[in-house]
Amino acid sequence: MERETLEVDVLVVGAGPAGLAFAIDLARRLQDAGEEKSILVLDKAEEIGHHSLSGAVMDPRGVLALFPDARERGFPVQAEVREDALFLLRENGRRRLAGALLPPPFRNHGNWIVSLNEVVKWLAGQAEALGVEVYPGFAGAEILRGEDGRVAGVRTVDQGRGRDGEPKANFQPGMDVRADLTVFAEGTRGSLTKRLIAEEGLAEGRNPQLWGVGIKELWQLPEAAAGRMEGVVWHTAGWPLARSEYGGGWIYGLPDNRLSLGFVVGMDHGDPGFDYHATMQRWKTHPLLRELLVGGKLLRYGAKTVPEGGWFSLPRCHGAGFLILGDAAGFMNAQRLKGIHLAIESGLAGAETAAAALAAGDTGADRLAGFDEAFRRRPGHAELWRSRNFRQGFQRGFLRGAVRAGLDQLLGGRLPGRLPAESDHARYRRGLPPRPKPAFDNELAFDKLTSVFHSDTTHEEDQPCHLVVRDPDLCRERCTAEYGNPCQHFCPAGVYEWHDGEGLSINASNCVHCKTCDIADPYQIIDWVVPEGGGPVYTGM
Ligand code: SF4
């Protein structure tokens, strides 16, 4: 089979905030040094931003480091924060904390409410203006290695294979993109990054990554609410989660009488019957949400995993011929519920490292190890270090976690030690009673198929299944008895269906690329690999 080969100096896999910030800063540094190098950014989405979803209240620190005049250049801010509060929810009650009572991580004055979809489109435009090539619709499927074993680029996914894997009439082999430096900025649980971390032993000696699953909806509010919510940033804790479960909700007021709603739950709850989608739907039936939403309209739906483990869960982010940036590595601060600014700062540290490496003509492991020092000089390092024991503290119970986090906050992160963490999937318990699903009234609470419809997800049906279950017999022979096949519950798009007597069916065309299954499966036998195209369309998300 003849494959096209493209040679570039620097290849970035993933056009999110980390990859694009890296490309912009590196392009500028090379221009300043009078060096001509080619930078190519690939993204699996068919249009830039289609797979980008976040809350999102953004700390502007990252983008202002990249563009001090970001606002003047038209950076897409949806609203500035004018009111923030935390609601402690009981089933039919609430307690509002604001002002001096609001815990510092929930104070958001000075931050910007944004749509990540719009942010990455804007960043991609800035990158292209600097001569960076940005190619959407090209998913990295394999890591290429040089003769010495170093990372040497990626192979993009083949197009036009049938369900059986055989080439169809429209078959086109993927392209080999070879580069001196390959930057993995694929976002949360990147499929190539996962392999790279395993192959290179990059997570040795680190805490396991801890994950959350975030479900987001965009709503049009009823006329009567016009002008009331814009710039409001509310978070909720408590109901419908049990005390042992980590997570909470967000309510962000957007222009044009729209609302960003979301609910994130840590994957370490231990319940194999936990359904992230159903939990979010139940949350919307609380009087606080009901009062806002009745008479409104669901516009969009999406889901995404969130790397919450923090500093001690970061893998080694460099090696021979590669860097790992942004969510792909885990640059996220769970305490502040923010990561876009850290993704950008990791991109800036990566660009500083890459520029020095390219100037020296050496992108080997020792040279790229300078990334650690470059990131330590960014404010994101101090921020992540202060909260280094935050998330895993909650694995010992919510109360203990909250007390420790509060004490650490008071002491400016000076409590010593490194709390260990247990992998999310290792915490499943057996024999728990099934969780009842909420009533889906299709006004406030929607079933999974209706929700997925609002993500505009499509995939070519006649292609190899991109959800690879490596040992299907195990599903039937052990998982049913031991855990009740959690995939049918945890997938927020209803992709996995378990039929007694028939086994597992996988509706891969509904997959919203959240990566939950790749992480949450108790036996770790599901591999999410890139499909030949398609996925969700997260316009405005
Ligand atoms: Fe998410 Fe996996 Fe379901 Fe796709 S199949 S929506 S990645 S849980």
XYZ file of C-alpha atoms and ligand atoms in Angstrom:
549
model
C 0.000 0.000 0.000
C 1.363 3.408 -1.036
C 1.144 5.986 1.715
C 1.719 9.650 1.248
C 4.432 11.063 3.492
C 4.521 14.652 4.655
C 7.609 16.020 6.376
C 7.356 18.993 8.716
C 9.598 20.375 11.431
C 6.979 20.390 14.181
C 3.731 18.439 14.319
C 1.012 19.231 16.859
C -1.711 16.620 17.353
C -4.811 18.422 18.594
C -6.107 21.949 17.989
C -7.211 22.759 21.519
C -5.957 25.624 23.683
C -2.688 23.858 24.562
C -1.720 22.851 21.030
C -2.695 26.177 19.478
C -1.008 28.272 22.186
C 2.114 26.181 21.629
C 1.972 26.704 17.860
C 1.381 30.472 18.130
C 4.167 31.051 20.623
C 6.628 28.838 18.762
C 5.837 30.525 15.430
C 6.553 33.917 16.987
C 9.783 32.746 18.599
C 10.996 31.293 15.299
C 10.082 34.480 13.446
C 11.953 36.569 16.032
C 15.001 34.332 15.590
C 14.731 34.550 11.802
C 14.324 30.786 11.507
C 12.035 29.167 8.973
C 10.405 26.031 10.314
C 7.129 24.406 9.336
C 4.504 23.876 12.056
C 1.476 21.710 11.315
C -1.518 21.270 13.641
C -3.864 18.318 13.016
C -7.268 17.865 14.624
C -9.714 14.964 14.419
C -12.764 17.272 14.260
C -14.052 18.085 10.798
C -14.031 21.776 11.708
C -11.848 23.377 14.345
C -13.784 23.548 17.620
C -16.340 20.862 16.790
C -14.930 18.575 19.494
C -14.150 21.319 22.028
C -16.412 21.577 25.039
C -15.928 23.136 28.447
C -17.970 24.979 31.137
C -16.386 27.475 30.872
C -15.262 30.216 33.222
C -11.722 30.992 32.154
C -8.950 32.605 34.138
C -7.685 35.098 31.522
C -4.103 34.798 32.817
C -3.116 32.259 30.160
C -4.468 34.010 27.107
C -3.220 37.417 28.330
C 0.287 35.973 28.561
C -0.077 35.004 24.910
C -1.950 38.134 23.778
C -1.873 41.030 26.275
C -4.327 42.782 23.907
C -6.599 39.735 23.502
C -9.810 41.745 24.017
C -8.799 44.390 21.468
C -8.037 41.607 18.989
C -11.557 40.234 19.385
C -10.982 37.335 21.769
C -14.490 35.832 22.180
C -15.580 36.633 25.744
C -19.252 35.805 26.230
C -19.656 37.687 29.505
C -17.620 39.060 32.382
C -18.506 37.586 35.759
C -20.773 39.971 37.707
C -22.157 37.652 40.407
C -20.902 34.422 41.921
C -22.392 32.081 44.501
C -22.268 28.503 45.737
C -25.536 26.698 46.493
C -25.515 23.796 48.932
C -28.429 21.669 47.773
C -30.714 19.289 49.640
C -33.455 17.505 47.749
C -35.912 20.366 48.185
C -33.784 22.981 49.860
C -30.794 25.187 49.247
C -28.352 27.368 51.131
C -26.689 30.202 49.231
C -23.084 31.134 50.045
C -21.856 34.413 48.570
C -19.560 37.300 49.413
C -17.260 36.607 52.345
C -18.865 33.181 52.898
C -17.941 31.989 49.420
C -14.912 29.640 49.510
C -12.045 31.259 47.510
C -11.968 28.662 44.691
C -15.546 29.638 43.810
C -14.802 33.376 43.551
C -14.789 34.287 39.917
C -14.804 38.054 39.639
C -12.250 39.027 37.001
C -12.708 35.774 35.081
C -14.362 35.451 31.681
C -17.277 33.255 30.675
C -16.346 31.705 27.332
C -17.300 28.984 24.895
C -14.252 26.771 24.340
C -15.543 26.057 20.848
C -15.276 29.782 20.040
C -11.953 30.163 21.861
C -10.189 27.494 19.816
C -11.607 28.833 16.550
C -10.174 32.230 17.441
C -6.805 30.759 18.446
C -6.661 28.751 15.200
C -7.166 31.985 13.226
C -4.313 33.641 15.137
C -2.066 30.638 14.468
C -2.817 30.655 10.745
C -2.063 34.371 10.574
C 1.444 33.483 11.798
C 1.921 30.884 9.074
C 0.974 27.783 11.075
C -0.852 25.168 8.962
C -4.023 23.976 10.725
C -5.689 20.899 9.200
C -9.020 19.784 10.696
C -10.368 16.358 9.744
C -7.073 14.495 10.253
C -6.973 12.150 13.224
C -3.689 10.670 14.423
C -4.142 6.886 14.568
C -0.622 5.581 15.172
C 2.641 6.886 16.561
C 5.538 6.685 14.108
C 8.969 5.841 15.466
C 12.389 6.372 13.986
C 15.024 3.642 13.703
C 16.396 4.654 17.084
C 12.932 4.279 18.642
C 12.294 7.968 19.127
C 8.898 9.444 18.259
C 9.014 10.606 14.652
C 5.447 11.728 13.869
C 2.039 10.122 13.462
C 0.095 8.177 10.866
C -3.388 9.545 10.247
C -6.363 7.221 10.183
C -7.254 5.336 6.990
C -10.405 6.532 5.249
C -12.875 4.225 3.536
C -12.555 0.900 5.361
C -15.760 -1.074 5.822
C -17.167 -2.462 9.043
C -15.106 -5.620 8.487
C -11.905 -3.598 8.146
C -11.585 -4.267 4.421
C -10.964 -1.359 2.017
C -14.042 -0.029 0.209
C -14.126 1.591 -3.240
C -13.370 5.008 -1.715
C -10.409 3.747 0.356
C -7.604 6.187 1.050
C -4.688 5.148 3.248
C -3.740 7.464 6.082
C -0.788 9.759 5.624
C 2.549 9.503 7.446
C 3.376 12.897 8.912
C 7.028 12.893 9.963
C 8.438 15.573 12.242
C 11.530 16.391 14.292
C 9.217 17.173 17.186
C 5.708 15.785 17.790
C 3.499 17.502 20.343
C 0.621 15.509 21.783
C -2.122 17.955 22.727
C -5.064 15.689 21.984
C -7.145 16.733 24.982
C -8.537 14.544 27.703
C -7.507 10.842 27.504
C -5.885 11.267 24.111
C -5.781 7.897 22.382
C -2.177 8.308 21.182
C -1.094 9.882 24.464
C -2.486 6.890 26.366
C -0.316 4.565 24.282
C 2.716 6.811 24.565
C 2.428 7.002 28.360
C 2.261 3.190 28.537
C 5.039 2.523 26.007
C 7.465 5.018 27.545
C 6.559 4.370 31.186
C 5.787 8.067 31.616
C 3.471 7.549 34.607
C 5.972 5.523 36.674
C 6.197 6.828 40.197
C 3.224 9.164 39.753
C -0.249 8.946 41.241
C -2.795 7.425 38.857
C -4.813 10.031 37.008
C -8.220 10.658 38.605
C -11.076 11.567 36.316
C -14.404 13.286 36.350
C -17.186 13.070 33.802
C -18.769 16.380 32.854
C -22.142 16.652 31.133
C -22.999 20.018 29.601
C -26.178 21.514 28.185
C -26.896 24.856 26.592
C -30.366 26.291 27.229
C -32.458 29.097 25.817
C -34.271 30.645 28.782
C -37.885 31.809 28.669
C -38.539 35.426 27.622
C -39.425 36.398 31.179
C -35.824 35.716 32.288
C -34.262 38.064 29.708
C -31.291 39.966 31.112
C -31.448 38.314 34.548
C -28.679 35.746 34.280
C -25.977 37.156 31.980
C -22.646 37.209 33.839
C -23.923 35.052 36.721
C -21.667 32.191 37.860
C -23.322 29.767 40.249
C -22.006 26.434 41.406
C -23.865 23.764 43.348
C -22.732 21.050 45.769
C -24.682 18.262 47.431
C -27.897 16.817 45.975
C -28.311 14.623 44.013
C -24.896 13.232 45.001
C -24.369 11.172 48.130
C -21.817 12.372 50.675
C -19.313 9.824 49.434
C -19.509 11.136 45.854
C -17.327 13.998 44.623
C -18.770 16.520 42.209
C -21.260 19.302 41.619
C -23.004 21.502 39.117
C -22.511 24.795 37.322
C -24.924 27.440 36.034
C -23.327 30.182 33.919
C -25.340 33.066 32.435
C -24.605 33.823 28.768
C -25.721 36.622 26.445
C -28.961 36.316 24.450
C -30.776 34.830 27.447
C -28.885 31.537 27.241
C -27.490 29.414 30.038
C -24.576 26.988 30.227
C -25.474 24.159 32.613
C -23.318 21.287 33.622
C -22.644 18.601 36.175
C -19.300 16.924 36.886
C -18.868 13.785 38.986
C -15.574 12.196 40.006
C -15.235 8.664 38.629
C -14.045 7.289 41.957
C -17.568 6.926 43.434
C -17.289 3.113 43.345
C -20.802 2.426 42.055
C -20.823 0.357 38.838
C -24.460 1.400 38.272
C -23.648 5.129 38.294
C -25.161 6.988 35.332
C -23.627 10.448 34.740
C -26.287 11.496 32.257
C -29.157 10.479 34.553
C -27.552 12.282 37.503
C -27.388 15.515 35.522
C -31.011 15.101 34.412
C -32.107 14.549 38.021
C -30.150 17.640 39.149
C -32.177 19.789 36.728
C -35.375 18.822 38.531
C -34.227 20.603 41.717
C -36.372 23.694 42.432
C -33.334 25.989 41.880
C -32.944 24.697 38.312
C -36.638 24.165 37.677
C -37.385 27.825 38.450
C -34.838 28.853 35.826
C -35.573 26.337 33.106
C -39.333 25.777 32.940
C -40.565 27.349 29.695
C -37.015 27.299 28.263
C -35.557 25.077 25.584
C -32.623 22.661 25.429
C -30.298 23.782 22.615
C -27.168 21.610 22.846
C -25.813 18.599 24.750
C -22.321 17.196 25.197
C -20.017 15.282 27.523
C -16.337 15.064 28.261
C -13.993 13.531 30.795
C -11.891 15.822 32.977
C -8.410 14.954 34.326
C -8.729 15.933 37.991
C -5.723 14.299 39.649
C -3.526 17.413 39.614
C 0.195 17.778 40.108
C 1.040 14.298 41.386
C -0.896 12.662 38.518
C 0.978 14.453 35.736
C 3.064 12.019 33.689
C 6.552 12.884 32.474
C 5.654 15.234 29.630
C 8.742 14.882 27.447
C 10.911 12.282 25.783
C 12.886 11.701 22.605
C 11.051 13.647 19.905
C 7.895 14.498 21.846
C 6.107 16.713 24.349
C 2.686 16.215 25.977
C 0.610 19.314 26.762
C -2.750 20.412 28.174
C -5.513 18.019 29.192
C -3.676 15.168 27.456
C -1.157 15.378 30.308
C -3.604 16.565 32.990
C -2.867 20.284 33.374
C -6.130 21.004 35.216
C -6.870 22.464 38.630
C -9.830 20.575 40.085
C -9.966 22.882 43.104
C -10.596 25.930 40.912
C -12.602 23.945 38.336
C -10.360 25.437 35.661
C -7.849 24.195 33.123
C -7.902 26.328 29.967
C -5.362 28.792 31.377
C -3.111 25.919 32.500
C -3.393 24.265 29.085
C -2.240 27.532 27.501
C 0.612 27.890 30.002
C 1.756 24.350 29.287
C 1.702 25.344 25.595
C 3.886 28.377 26.315
C 6.356 26.296 28.314
C 6.381 23.763 25.469
C 7.076 26.479 22.891
C 9.964 27.869 24.947
C 11.440 24.362 25.197
C 10.854 23.572 21.530
C 12.380 26.834 20.292
C 15.587 26.143 22.230
C 15.659 22.529 21.016
C 15.128 23.471 17.357
C 17.777 26.187 17.573
C 20.243 23.601 18.890
C 19.163 21.071 16.250
C 18.443 18.594 19.027
C 14.959 17.364 19.922
C 16.253 14.475 22.003
C 15.012 13.503 25.446
C 17.629 15.427 27.424
C 17.015 18.679 25.576
C 13.218 18.414 25.858
C 13.506 17.703 29.584
C 13.872 21.487 29.812
C 10.063 21.542 29.646
C 9.834 20.853 33.386
C 11.903 23.897 34.241
C 10.070 26.047 31.678
C 6.715 25.124 33.231
C 8.035 25.770 36.739
C 8.618 29.388 35.716
C 4.938 29.786 34.788
C 2.372 30.780 37.440
C 0.499 27.559 36.690
C 3.207 25.620 38.499
C 2.695 27.439 41.805
C -1.061 27.075 41.370
C -0.909 23.319 40.775
C 1.634 22.858 43.564
C -0.615 24.641 46.093
C -3.494 22.286 45.298
C -1.331 19.165 44.790
C -3.147 17.108 47.425
C -6.629 18.486 46.818
C -8.481 15.949 44.715
C -7.092 12.727 46.145
C -7.927 14.034 49.642
C -11.587 13.432 48.807
C -10.976 9.712 48.301
C -10.973 9.415 52.089
C -14.546 10.758 52.325
C -16.054 14.097 51.445
C -15.833 15.576 54.939
C -12.173 14.656 55.437
C -11.375 15.948 51.963
C -13.175 19.226 52.528
C -11.509 19.789 55.912
C -8.053 19.013 54.570
C -8.604 21.177 51.492
C -9.830 24.059 53.663
C -6.807 23.779 55.976
C -4.424 23.582 53.038
C -6.116 26.620 51.507
C -5.629 28.579 54.750
C -1.960 27.607 54.879
C -1.366 28.457 51.223
C -0.728 24.818 50.257
C 1.973 24.297 52.886
C 0.638 21.052 54.374
C 3.472 18.600 53.707
C 3.374 15.170 52.144
C 1.945 13.526 49.109
C -1.431 11.872 49.471
C -1.681 8.674 47.438
C -4.557 8.024 45.074
C -6.382 4.908 43.971
C -7.421 4.456 40.316
C -11.080 5.204 39.706
C -11.771 1.810 38.143
C -10.200 -0.026 41.104
C -12.822 1.388 43.461
C -15.917 -0.315 42.061
C -17.793 -2.222 44.745
C -19.821 -5.343 44.122
C -23.361 -6.097 45.169
C -24.713 -2.524 45.282
C -28.469 -2.195 44.624
C -29.367 -0.769 41.175
C -29.872 2.993 41.024
C -33.329 4.114 39.918
C -33.293 6.310 36.787
C -35.135 9.643 36.965
C -38.383 10.180 35.052
C -37.509 11.688 31.669
C -40.313 14.185 31.057
C -38.602 15.579 27.916
C -39.137 19.100 29.254
C -36.451 19.311 31.924
C -35.008 15.804 31.914
C -34.245 14.048 28.634
C -33.452 10.440 27.815
C -30.021 9.662 26.359
C -31.116 9.428 22.735
C -32.844 12.815 22.848
C -29.783 14.288 24.552
C -27.401 12.857 21.939
C -29.621 14.258 19.185
C -28.733 17.704 20.591
C -25.007 17.031 20.153
C -25.401 16.681 16.346
C -23.200 13.584 16.496
C -22.754 11.604 13.290
C -20.355 8.907 12.110
C -20.158 6.899 8.912
C -21.836 3.627 9.926
C -19.877 1.370 7.575
C -16.445 1.630 9.200
C -14.568 -0.429 11.787
C -15.996 0.079 15.275
C -13.837 2.670 17.030
C -14.736 1.229 20.458
C -12.552 -1.837 20.697
C -13.571 -4.312 23.402
C -10.471 -6.475 23.618
C -12.055 -9.408 25.440
C -15.835 -9.567 24.786
C -16.086 -12.952 26.550
C -15.090 -11.284 29.782
C -18.160 -9.022 29.569
C -20.420 -12.074 29.625
C -18.401 -14.412 31.793
C -17.398 -12.076 34.598
C -18.617 -8.529 34.249
C -22.340 -9.338 34.270
C -22.049 -11.210 37.568
C -19.441 -9.013 39.200
C -20.479 -5.490 38.183
C -23.667 -5.712 36.096
C -21.977 -4.352 32.921
C -21.382 -0.733 33.980
C -20.785 0.404 30.375
C -24.567 0.428 29.805
C -24.842 2.997 32.627
C -21.718 5.160 32.452
C -21.767 6.011 28.747
C -23.535 9.388 28.494
C -24.590 8.677 24.928
C -26.181 5.238 25.361
C -23.643 3.654 23.028
C -23.338 0.405 25.013
C -26.457 -1.713 25.422
C -26.488 -4.986 27.291
C -29.131 -7.504 26.210
C -29.539 -10.520 28.459
C -28.964 -13.622 26.392
C -27.571 -11.692 23.440
C -24.722 -9.764 25.000
C -23.315 -6.361 24.182
C -24.332 -4.149 21.285
C -22.324 -1.016 20.510
C -24.004 1.893 18.713
C -20.697 3.536 17.846
C -22.257 6.166 15.620
C -23.737 7.870 18.722
C -20.352 8.286 20.440
C -19.723 11.872 21.599
C -15.970 11.206 22.098
C -16.059 11.802 25.866
C -13.659 8.850 26.509
C -15.493 7.718 29.650
C -15.560 4.072 28.526
C -11.814 4.016 27.893
C -11.264 4.995 31.542
C -14.230 3.682 33.547
C -14.365 0.073 32.409
C -13.560 -2.079 35.484
C -11.286 -4.498 33.578
C -9.634 -1.841 31.374
C -10.401 -3.755 28.188
C -12.012 -0.938 26.178
C -9.799 1.023 23.794
C -11.255 4.160 22.249
C -9.479 4.543 18.902
C -10.037 7.297 16.357
C -12.882 6.790 13.882
C -12.331 7.858 10.279
C -14.212 11.109 10.901
C -17.379 12.526 12.414
C -18.206 12.940 16.094
C -20.120 15.680 17.868
C -20.566 19.269 16.669
C -20.107 21.454 19.738
C -20.972 24.820 18.253
C -21.241 27.360 21.083
C -20.223 24.794 23.729
Fe -18.109 8.400 25.692
Fe -17.272 5.894 25.218
Fe -19.870 6.496 25.200
Fe -18.260 7.364 23.236
S -18.783 5.247 23.712
S -19.835 8.537 24.293
S -16.389 7.767 24.400
S -18.498 6.568 26.960
